[in-house]
Coordinates of C-alpha atoms in Angstrom, one line a residue:
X1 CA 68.2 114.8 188.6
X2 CA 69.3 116.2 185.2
X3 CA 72.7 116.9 184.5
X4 CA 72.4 119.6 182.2
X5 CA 74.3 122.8 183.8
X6 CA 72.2 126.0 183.0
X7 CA 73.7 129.8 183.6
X8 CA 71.4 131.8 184.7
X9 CA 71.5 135.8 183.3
X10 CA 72.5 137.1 186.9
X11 CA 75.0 134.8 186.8
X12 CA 74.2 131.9 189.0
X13 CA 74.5 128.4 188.4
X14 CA 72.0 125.6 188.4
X15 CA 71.3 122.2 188.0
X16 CA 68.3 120.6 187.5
X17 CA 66.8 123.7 188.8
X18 CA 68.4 123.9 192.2
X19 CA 70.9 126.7 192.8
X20 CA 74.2 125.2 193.1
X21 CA 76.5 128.5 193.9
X22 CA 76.2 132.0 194.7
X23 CA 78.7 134.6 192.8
X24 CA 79.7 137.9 194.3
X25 CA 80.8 140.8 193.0
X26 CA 84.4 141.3 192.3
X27 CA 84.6 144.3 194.5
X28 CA 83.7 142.0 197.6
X29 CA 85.4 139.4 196.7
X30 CA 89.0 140.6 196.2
X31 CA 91.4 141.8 198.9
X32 CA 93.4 144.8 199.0
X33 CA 95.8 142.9 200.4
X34 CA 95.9 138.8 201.4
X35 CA 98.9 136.6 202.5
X36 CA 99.0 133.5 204.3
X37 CA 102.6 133.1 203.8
X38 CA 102.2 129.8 202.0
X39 CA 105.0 130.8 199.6
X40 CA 107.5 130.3 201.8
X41 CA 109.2 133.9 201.2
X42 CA 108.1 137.7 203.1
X43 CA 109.7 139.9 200.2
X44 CA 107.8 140.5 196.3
X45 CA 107.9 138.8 193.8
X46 CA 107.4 136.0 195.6
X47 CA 106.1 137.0 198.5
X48 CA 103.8 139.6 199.1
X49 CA 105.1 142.3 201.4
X50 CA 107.4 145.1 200.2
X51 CA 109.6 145.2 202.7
X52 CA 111.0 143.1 206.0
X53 CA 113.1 143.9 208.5
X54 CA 114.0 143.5 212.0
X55 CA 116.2 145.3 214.4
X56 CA 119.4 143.0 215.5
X57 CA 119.3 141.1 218.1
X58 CA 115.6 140.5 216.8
X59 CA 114.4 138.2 214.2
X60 CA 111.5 138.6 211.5
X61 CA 111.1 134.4 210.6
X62 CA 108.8 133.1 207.6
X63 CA 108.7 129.5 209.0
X64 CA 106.7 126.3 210.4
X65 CA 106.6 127.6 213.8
X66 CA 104.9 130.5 213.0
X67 CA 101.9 128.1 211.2
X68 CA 98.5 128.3 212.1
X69 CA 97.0 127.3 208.8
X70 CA 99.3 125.1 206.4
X71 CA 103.3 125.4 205.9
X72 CA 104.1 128.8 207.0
X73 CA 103.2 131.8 209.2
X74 CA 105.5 134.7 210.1
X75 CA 106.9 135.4 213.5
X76 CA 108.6 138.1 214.8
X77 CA 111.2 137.3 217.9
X78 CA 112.1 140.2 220.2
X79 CA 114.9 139.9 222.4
X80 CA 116.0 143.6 222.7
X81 CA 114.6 144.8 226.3
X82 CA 116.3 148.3 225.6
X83 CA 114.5 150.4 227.5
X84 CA 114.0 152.5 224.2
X85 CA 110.9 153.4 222.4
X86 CA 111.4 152.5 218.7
X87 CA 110.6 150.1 215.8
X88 CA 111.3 146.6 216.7
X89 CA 110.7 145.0 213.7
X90 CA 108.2 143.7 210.5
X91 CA 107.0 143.7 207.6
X92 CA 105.0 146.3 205.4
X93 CA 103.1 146.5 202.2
X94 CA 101.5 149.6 200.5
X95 CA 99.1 149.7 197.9
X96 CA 96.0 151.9 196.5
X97 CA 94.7 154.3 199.3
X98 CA 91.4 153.1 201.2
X99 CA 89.5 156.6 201.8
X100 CA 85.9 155.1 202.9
X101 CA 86.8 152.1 204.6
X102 CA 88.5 148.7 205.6
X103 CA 88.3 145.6 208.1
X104 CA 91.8 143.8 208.8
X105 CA 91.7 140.5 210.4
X106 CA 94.4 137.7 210.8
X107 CA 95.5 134.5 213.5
X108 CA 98.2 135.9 216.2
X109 CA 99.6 133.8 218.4
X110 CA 102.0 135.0 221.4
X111 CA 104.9 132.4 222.5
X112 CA 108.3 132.7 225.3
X113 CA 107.5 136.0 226.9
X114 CA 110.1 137.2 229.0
X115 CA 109.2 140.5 229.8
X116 CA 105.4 142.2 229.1
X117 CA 105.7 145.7 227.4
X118 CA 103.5 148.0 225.6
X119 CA 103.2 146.7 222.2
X120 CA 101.9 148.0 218.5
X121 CA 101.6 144.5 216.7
X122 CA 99.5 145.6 213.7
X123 CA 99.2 149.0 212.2
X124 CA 97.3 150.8 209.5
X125 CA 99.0 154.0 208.5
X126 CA 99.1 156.9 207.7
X127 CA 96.0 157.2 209.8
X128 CA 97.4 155.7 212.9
X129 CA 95.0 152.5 213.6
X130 CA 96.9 149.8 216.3
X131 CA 96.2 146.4 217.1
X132 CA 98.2 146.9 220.3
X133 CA 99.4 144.0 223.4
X134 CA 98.9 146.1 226.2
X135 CA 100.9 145.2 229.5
X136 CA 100.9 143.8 232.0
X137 CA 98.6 141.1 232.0
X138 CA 98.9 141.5 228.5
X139 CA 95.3 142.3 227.2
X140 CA 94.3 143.3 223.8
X141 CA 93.9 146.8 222.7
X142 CA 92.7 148.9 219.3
X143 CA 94.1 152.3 219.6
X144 CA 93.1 155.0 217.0
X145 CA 94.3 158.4 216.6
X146 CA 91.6 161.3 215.6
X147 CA 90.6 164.9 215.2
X148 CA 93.0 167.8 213.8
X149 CA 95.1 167.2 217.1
X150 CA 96.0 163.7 216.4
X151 CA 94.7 162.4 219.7
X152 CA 94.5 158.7 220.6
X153 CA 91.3 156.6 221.9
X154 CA 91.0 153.1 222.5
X155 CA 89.2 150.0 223.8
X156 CA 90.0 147.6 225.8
X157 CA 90.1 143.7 225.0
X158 CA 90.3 140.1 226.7
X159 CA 93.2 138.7 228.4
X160 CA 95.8 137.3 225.6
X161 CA 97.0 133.6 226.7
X162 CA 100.1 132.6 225.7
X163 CA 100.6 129.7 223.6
X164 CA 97.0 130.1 221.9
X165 CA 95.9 131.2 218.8
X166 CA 93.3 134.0 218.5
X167 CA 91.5 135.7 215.5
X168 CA 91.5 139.5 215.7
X169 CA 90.2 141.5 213.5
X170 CA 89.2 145.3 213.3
X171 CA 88.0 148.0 211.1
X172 CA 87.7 151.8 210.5
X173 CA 84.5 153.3 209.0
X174 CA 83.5 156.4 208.2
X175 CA 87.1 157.7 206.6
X176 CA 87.6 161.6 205.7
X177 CA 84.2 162.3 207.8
X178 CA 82.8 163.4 211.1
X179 CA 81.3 160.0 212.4
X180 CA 84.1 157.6 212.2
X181 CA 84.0 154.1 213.5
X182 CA 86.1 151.9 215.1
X183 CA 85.7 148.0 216.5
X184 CA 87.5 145.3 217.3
X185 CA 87.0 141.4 217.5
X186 CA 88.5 138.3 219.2
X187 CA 87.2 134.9 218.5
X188 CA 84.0 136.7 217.0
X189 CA 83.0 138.6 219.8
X190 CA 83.3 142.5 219.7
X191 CA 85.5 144.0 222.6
X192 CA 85.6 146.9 225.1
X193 CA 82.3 148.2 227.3
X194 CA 79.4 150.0 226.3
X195 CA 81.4 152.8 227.4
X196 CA 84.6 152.6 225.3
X197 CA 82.1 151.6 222.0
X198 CA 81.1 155.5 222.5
X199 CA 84.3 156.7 222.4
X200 CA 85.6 154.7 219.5
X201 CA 82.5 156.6 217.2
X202 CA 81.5 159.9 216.2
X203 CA 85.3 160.3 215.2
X204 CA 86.9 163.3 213.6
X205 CA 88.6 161.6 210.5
X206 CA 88.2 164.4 208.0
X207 CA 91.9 165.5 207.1
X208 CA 93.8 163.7 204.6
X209 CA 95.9 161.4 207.1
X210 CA 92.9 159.3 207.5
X211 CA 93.1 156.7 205.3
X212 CA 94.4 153.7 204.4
X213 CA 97.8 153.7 202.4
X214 CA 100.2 150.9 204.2
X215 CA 100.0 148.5 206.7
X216 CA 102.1 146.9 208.9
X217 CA 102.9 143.7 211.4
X218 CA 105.4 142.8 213.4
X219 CA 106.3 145.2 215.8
X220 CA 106.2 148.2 214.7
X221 CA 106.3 150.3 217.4
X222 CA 106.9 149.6 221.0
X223 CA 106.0 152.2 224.2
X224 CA 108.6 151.3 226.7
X225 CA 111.0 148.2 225.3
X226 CA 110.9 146.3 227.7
X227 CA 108.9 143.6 225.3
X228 CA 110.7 140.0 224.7
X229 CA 109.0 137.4 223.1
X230 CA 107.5 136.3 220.5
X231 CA 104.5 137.1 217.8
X232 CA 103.3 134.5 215.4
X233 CA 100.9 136.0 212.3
X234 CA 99.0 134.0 209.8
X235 CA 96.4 134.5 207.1
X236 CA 96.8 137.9 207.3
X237 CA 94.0 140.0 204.8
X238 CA 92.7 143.7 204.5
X239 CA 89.5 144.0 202.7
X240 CA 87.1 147.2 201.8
X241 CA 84.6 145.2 202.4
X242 CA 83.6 142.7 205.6
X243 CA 85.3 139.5 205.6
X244 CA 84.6 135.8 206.3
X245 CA 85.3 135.2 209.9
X246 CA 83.1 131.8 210.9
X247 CA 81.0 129.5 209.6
X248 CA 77.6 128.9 210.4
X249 CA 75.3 125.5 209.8
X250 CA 71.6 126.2 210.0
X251 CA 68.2 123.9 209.0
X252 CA 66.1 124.8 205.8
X253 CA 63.9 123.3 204.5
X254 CA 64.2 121.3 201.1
X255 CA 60.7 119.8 199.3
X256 CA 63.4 117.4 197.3
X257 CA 64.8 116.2 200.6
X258 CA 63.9 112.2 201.4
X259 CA 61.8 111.8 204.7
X260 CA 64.4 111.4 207.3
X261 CA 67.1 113.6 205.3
X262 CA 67.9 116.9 207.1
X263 CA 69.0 119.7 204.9
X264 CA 71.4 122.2 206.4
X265 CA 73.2 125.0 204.8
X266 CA 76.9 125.8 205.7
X267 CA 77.7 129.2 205.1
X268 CA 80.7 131.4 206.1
X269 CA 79.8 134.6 207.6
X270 CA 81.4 138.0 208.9
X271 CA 82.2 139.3 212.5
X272 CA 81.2 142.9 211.4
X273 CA 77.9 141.9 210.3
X274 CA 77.2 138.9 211.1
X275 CA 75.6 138.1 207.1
X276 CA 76.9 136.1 204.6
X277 CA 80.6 136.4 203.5
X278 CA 82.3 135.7 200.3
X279 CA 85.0 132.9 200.7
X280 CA 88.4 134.2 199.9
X281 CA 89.5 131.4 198.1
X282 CA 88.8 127.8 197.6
X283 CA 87.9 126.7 200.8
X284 CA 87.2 123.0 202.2
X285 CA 85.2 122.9 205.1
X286 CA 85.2 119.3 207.3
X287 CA 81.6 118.4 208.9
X288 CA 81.2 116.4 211.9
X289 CA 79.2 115.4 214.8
X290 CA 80.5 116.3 218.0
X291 CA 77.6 114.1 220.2
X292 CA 75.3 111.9 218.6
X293 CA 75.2 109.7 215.2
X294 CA 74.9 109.8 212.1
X295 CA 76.4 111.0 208.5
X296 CA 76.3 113.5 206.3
X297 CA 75.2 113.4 202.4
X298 CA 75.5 115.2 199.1
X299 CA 72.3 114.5 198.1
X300 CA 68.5 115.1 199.6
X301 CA 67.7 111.3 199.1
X302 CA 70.8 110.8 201.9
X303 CA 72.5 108.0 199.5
X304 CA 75.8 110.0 198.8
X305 CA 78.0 110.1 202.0
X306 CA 80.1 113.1 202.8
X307 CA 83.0 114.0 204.7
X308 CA 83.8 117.9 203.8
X309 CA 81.8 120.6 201.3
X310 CA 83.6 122.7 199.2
X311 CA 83.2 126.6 199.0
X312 CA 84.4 128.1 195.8
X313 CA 86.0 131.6 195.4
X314 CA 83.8 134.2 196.0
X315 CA 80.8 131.8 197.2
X316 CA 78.8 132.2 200.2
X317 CA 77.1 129.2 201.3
X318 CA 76.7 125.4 200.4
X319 CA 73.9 123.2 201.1
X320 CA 74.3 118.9 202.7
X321 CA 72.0 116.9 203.9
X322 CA 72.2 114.9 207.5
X323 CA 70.4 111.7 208.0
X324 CA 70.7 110.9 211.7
X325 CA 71.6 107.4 213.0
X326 CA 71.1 105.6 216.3
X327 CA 69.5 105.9 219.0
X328 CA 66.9 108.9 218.9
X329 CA 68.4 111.9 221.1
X330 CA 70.1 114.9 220.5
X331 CA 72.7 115.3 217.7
X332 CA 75.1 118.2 217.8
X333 CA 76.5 118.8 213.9
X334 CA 79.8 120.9 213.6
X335 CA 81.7 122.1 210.7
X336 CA 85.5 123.1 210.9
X337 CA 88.2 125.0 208.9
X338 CA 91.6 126.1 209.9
X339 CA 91.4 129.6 208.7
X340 CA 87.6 130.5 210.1
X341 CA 85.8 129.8 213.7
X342 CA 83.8 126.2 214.0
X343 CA 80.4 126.2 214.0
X344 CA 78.0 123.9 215.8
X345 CA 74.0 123.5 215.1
X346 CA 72.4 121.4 217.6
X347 CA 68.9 118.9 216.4
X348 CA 66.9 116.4 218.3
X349 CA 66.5 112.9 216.6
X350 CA 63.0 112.9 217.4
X351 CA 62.2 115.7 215.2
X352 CA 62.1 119.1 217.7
X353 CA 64.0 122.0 217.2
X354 CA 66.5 123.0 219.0
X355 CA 68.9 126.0 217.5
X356 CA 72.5 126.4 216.5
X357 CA 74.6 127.3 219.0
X358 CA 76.1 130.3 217.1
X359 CA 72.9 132.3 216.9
X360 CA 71.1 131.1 214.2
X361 CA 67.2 129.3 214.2
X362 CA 66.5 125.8 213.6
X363 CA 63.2 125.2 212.2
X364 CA 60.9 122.4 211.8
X365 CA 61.3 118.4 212.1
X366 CA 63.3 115.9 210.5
X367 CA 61.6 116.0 206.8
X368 CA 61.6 119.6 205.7
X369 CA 60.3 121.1 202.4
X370 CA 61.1 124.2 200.4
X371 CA 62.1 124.5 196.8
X372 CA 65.9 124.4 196.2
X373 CA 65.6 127.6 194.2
X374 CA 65.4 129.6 197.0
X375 CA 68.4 128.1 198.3
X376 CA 72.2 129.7 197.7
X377 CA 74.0 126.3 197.9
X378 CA 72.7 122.5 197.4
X379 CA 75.6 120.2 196.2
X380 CA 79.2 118.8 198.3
X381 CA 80.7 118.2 195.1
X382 CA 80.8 119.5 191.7
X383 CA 81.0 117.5 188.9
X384 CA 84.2 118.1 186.2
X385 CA 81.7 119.9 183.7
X386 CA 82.3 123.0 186.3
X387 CA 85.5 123.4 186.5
X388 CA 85.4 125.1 182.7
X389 CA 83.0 127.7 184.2
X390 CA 85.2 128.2 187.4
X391 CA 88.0 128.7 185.4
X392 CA 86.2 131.7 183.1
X393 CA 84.8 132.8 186.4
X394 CA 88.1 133.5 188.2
X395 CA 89.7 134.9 185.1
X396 CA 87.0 136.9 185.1
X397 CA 87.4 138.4 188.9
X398 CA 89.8 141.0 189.6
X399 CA 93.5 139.1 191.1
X400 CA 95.0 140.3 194.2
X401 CA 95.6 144.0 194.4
X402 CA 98.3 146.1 192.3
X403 CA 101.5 146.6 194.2
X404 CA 102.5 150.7 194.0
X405 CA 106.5 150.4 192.7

């Protein structure tokens, strides 16, 4: 294979004629607002929210118990069962006004409940949209306020577990109109009946309250009080655009690809949509088999092992090869990251399909074959001749949003 790196006029990059990544545009691949608390600080400059606070006896933390992901998460600690409905504590950050729309997503975790309450744990102001801990089992609930009276409707979620970590995510479509949209996601998978869905569309979000300006987590608000406990947050982001929730492995076919040498793309995807998503940053994703042998490879000739494939900023999808090993039977394949949902993509060894257990299609045997240029991703690795174009490409792409002083 040549080793001559070619930029193609849309901006691609190949090698040898095989499509090696898979730009975006700036817009969706910058957040209006990211953290994953990795600095070790809440506050600006070197942290990213404007403001923290907590109400004494409780406790806004940026520590290693609040970590799902890395070194730090944030946790907010509530011991005051006051009876009083009122701010309990968090942390907020303002920037640029959304007015069409945005999808907020991040890990929570809730830990040491003493006493269930009605709970507002994430909320997007001024328009009023709540991530809300609902007592008193508790289950999750997005609550949004709409129309000229400023009236609430919600949906109803899953039973939250303590001790375990969920993704939720949300989002609010359809700002400043008639027909807003609301929806809400745990682990991937949309919440509330048929029923609620209706409810939580068709909104009246036409007066100027309805947008995006701040957002805060913590506890912002509280019902009744009675809450104690505590709220863990990590890799918190809100995006005008759909974000990367999961990853997804799924077959193609390759014509370069050895006989015997599986080619499977892994690709990060949104809840939202369910297409491709732009990774938000550098992201390393570990590949497995959960049942069955056999090993994974850079190449389609299956002679360069692999443990993990690397995602750039702002790519979509990478392509490895499997070559199975053992006895003939069913292999499941899985890939992993901290910060997104595992994915799984089942295969028999004896060359029938089977299908990825996270929706998508397997197709054909063993051997495949079609041209890498129709594929978004090919190589694990990238050699050091790249990293001069990654460098003009990030310095190219907007930063993290503008902070309003």
């Amino acid at each position: 294979m040549s080793t001559e790196w070619v930029r193609h006029s849309w901006g691609g990059l190949v090698l040898g004629g095989c499509v090696l990544l898979q730009p975006v545009s700036a817009a969706a691949a910058s957040d209006w607002f990211s953290d994953d608390f990795e600095t070790g600080a809440l506050i600006a400059p070197e942290g990213r929210w404007d403001n923290a606070r907590s109400i004494s006896p409780n406790t806004l933390v940026n520590g290693a118990e609040g970590a799902h992901r890395g070194q730090y998460g944030l946790t907010l600690i509530d011991r005051n069962n006051s009876n009083v409905s009122e701010y309990q504590g968090g942390a907020d950050f303002a920037n640029t006004p959304l007015t069409s729309e945005f999808f907020i997503r991040s890990w929570m975790r809730l830990r040491d409940v003493g006493n269930p309450g009605k709970v507002v744990a994430i909320q997007a102001n001024p328009m009023k949209v709540e991530l809300r801990l609902l007592a008193p089992d508790p289950i999750w609930e997005l609550s949004v306020r709409k129309g000229t009276e400023q009236t609430y409707a919600s949906v109803h979620g899953t039973r939250v577990e303590q001790d375990r970590w969920y993704l939720v995510e949300f989002s609010a479509r359809g700002l400043r109109t008639t027909h807003g949209e609301a929806r809400l996601w745990v682990d991937g998978v949309e919440q509330g009946s048929s029923e609620e869905r209706t409810t939580l569309s068709g909104l009246d979000w036409r007066d100027a309250i309805y947008v995006l300006e701040w957002l805060q987590v913590g506890e912002p608000w509280t019902d009744q009080g009675y809450f104690t406990g505590s709220i863990d947050f990590d890799d918190v982001r809100v995006s005008a655009t759909p974000m990367a929730s999961r990853l997804r492995l799924q077959r193609t076919e390759d014509t370069g690809a050895a006989s015997g040498c599986l080619a499977v793309d892994v690709s990060l995807r949104s809840s939202a949509t369910g297409a491709l998503a732009p990774a938000p940053y550098e992201t390393e994703v570990s590949l497995s088999t959960t049942a069955g042998e056999g090993r994974y490879h850079a190449d389609g000739t299956c002679k360069s092992p692999v443990e993990r494939v690397r995602l750039p900023t702002g790519t979509f999808e990478r392509r490895v090869y499997f070559r199975p090993g053992g006895s003939p039977g069913r292999v499941t394949l899985a890939a992993s990251h901290p910060d997104f949902l595992p994915a799984t993509l089942q295969v028999e060894g004896d060359g029938s399909a089977v299908g990825d257990e996270d929706g998508g299609a397997a197709g054909g045997p063993w051997t495949m074959g079609l041209g890498c240029s129709s594929a978004p991703g090919a190589l694990v690795s990238l050699p050091v001749l790249l990293w001069p174009w990654l460098l003009r490409s990030r310095r190219g792409r907007p930063g993290a949003a503008t902070r309003q002083e």
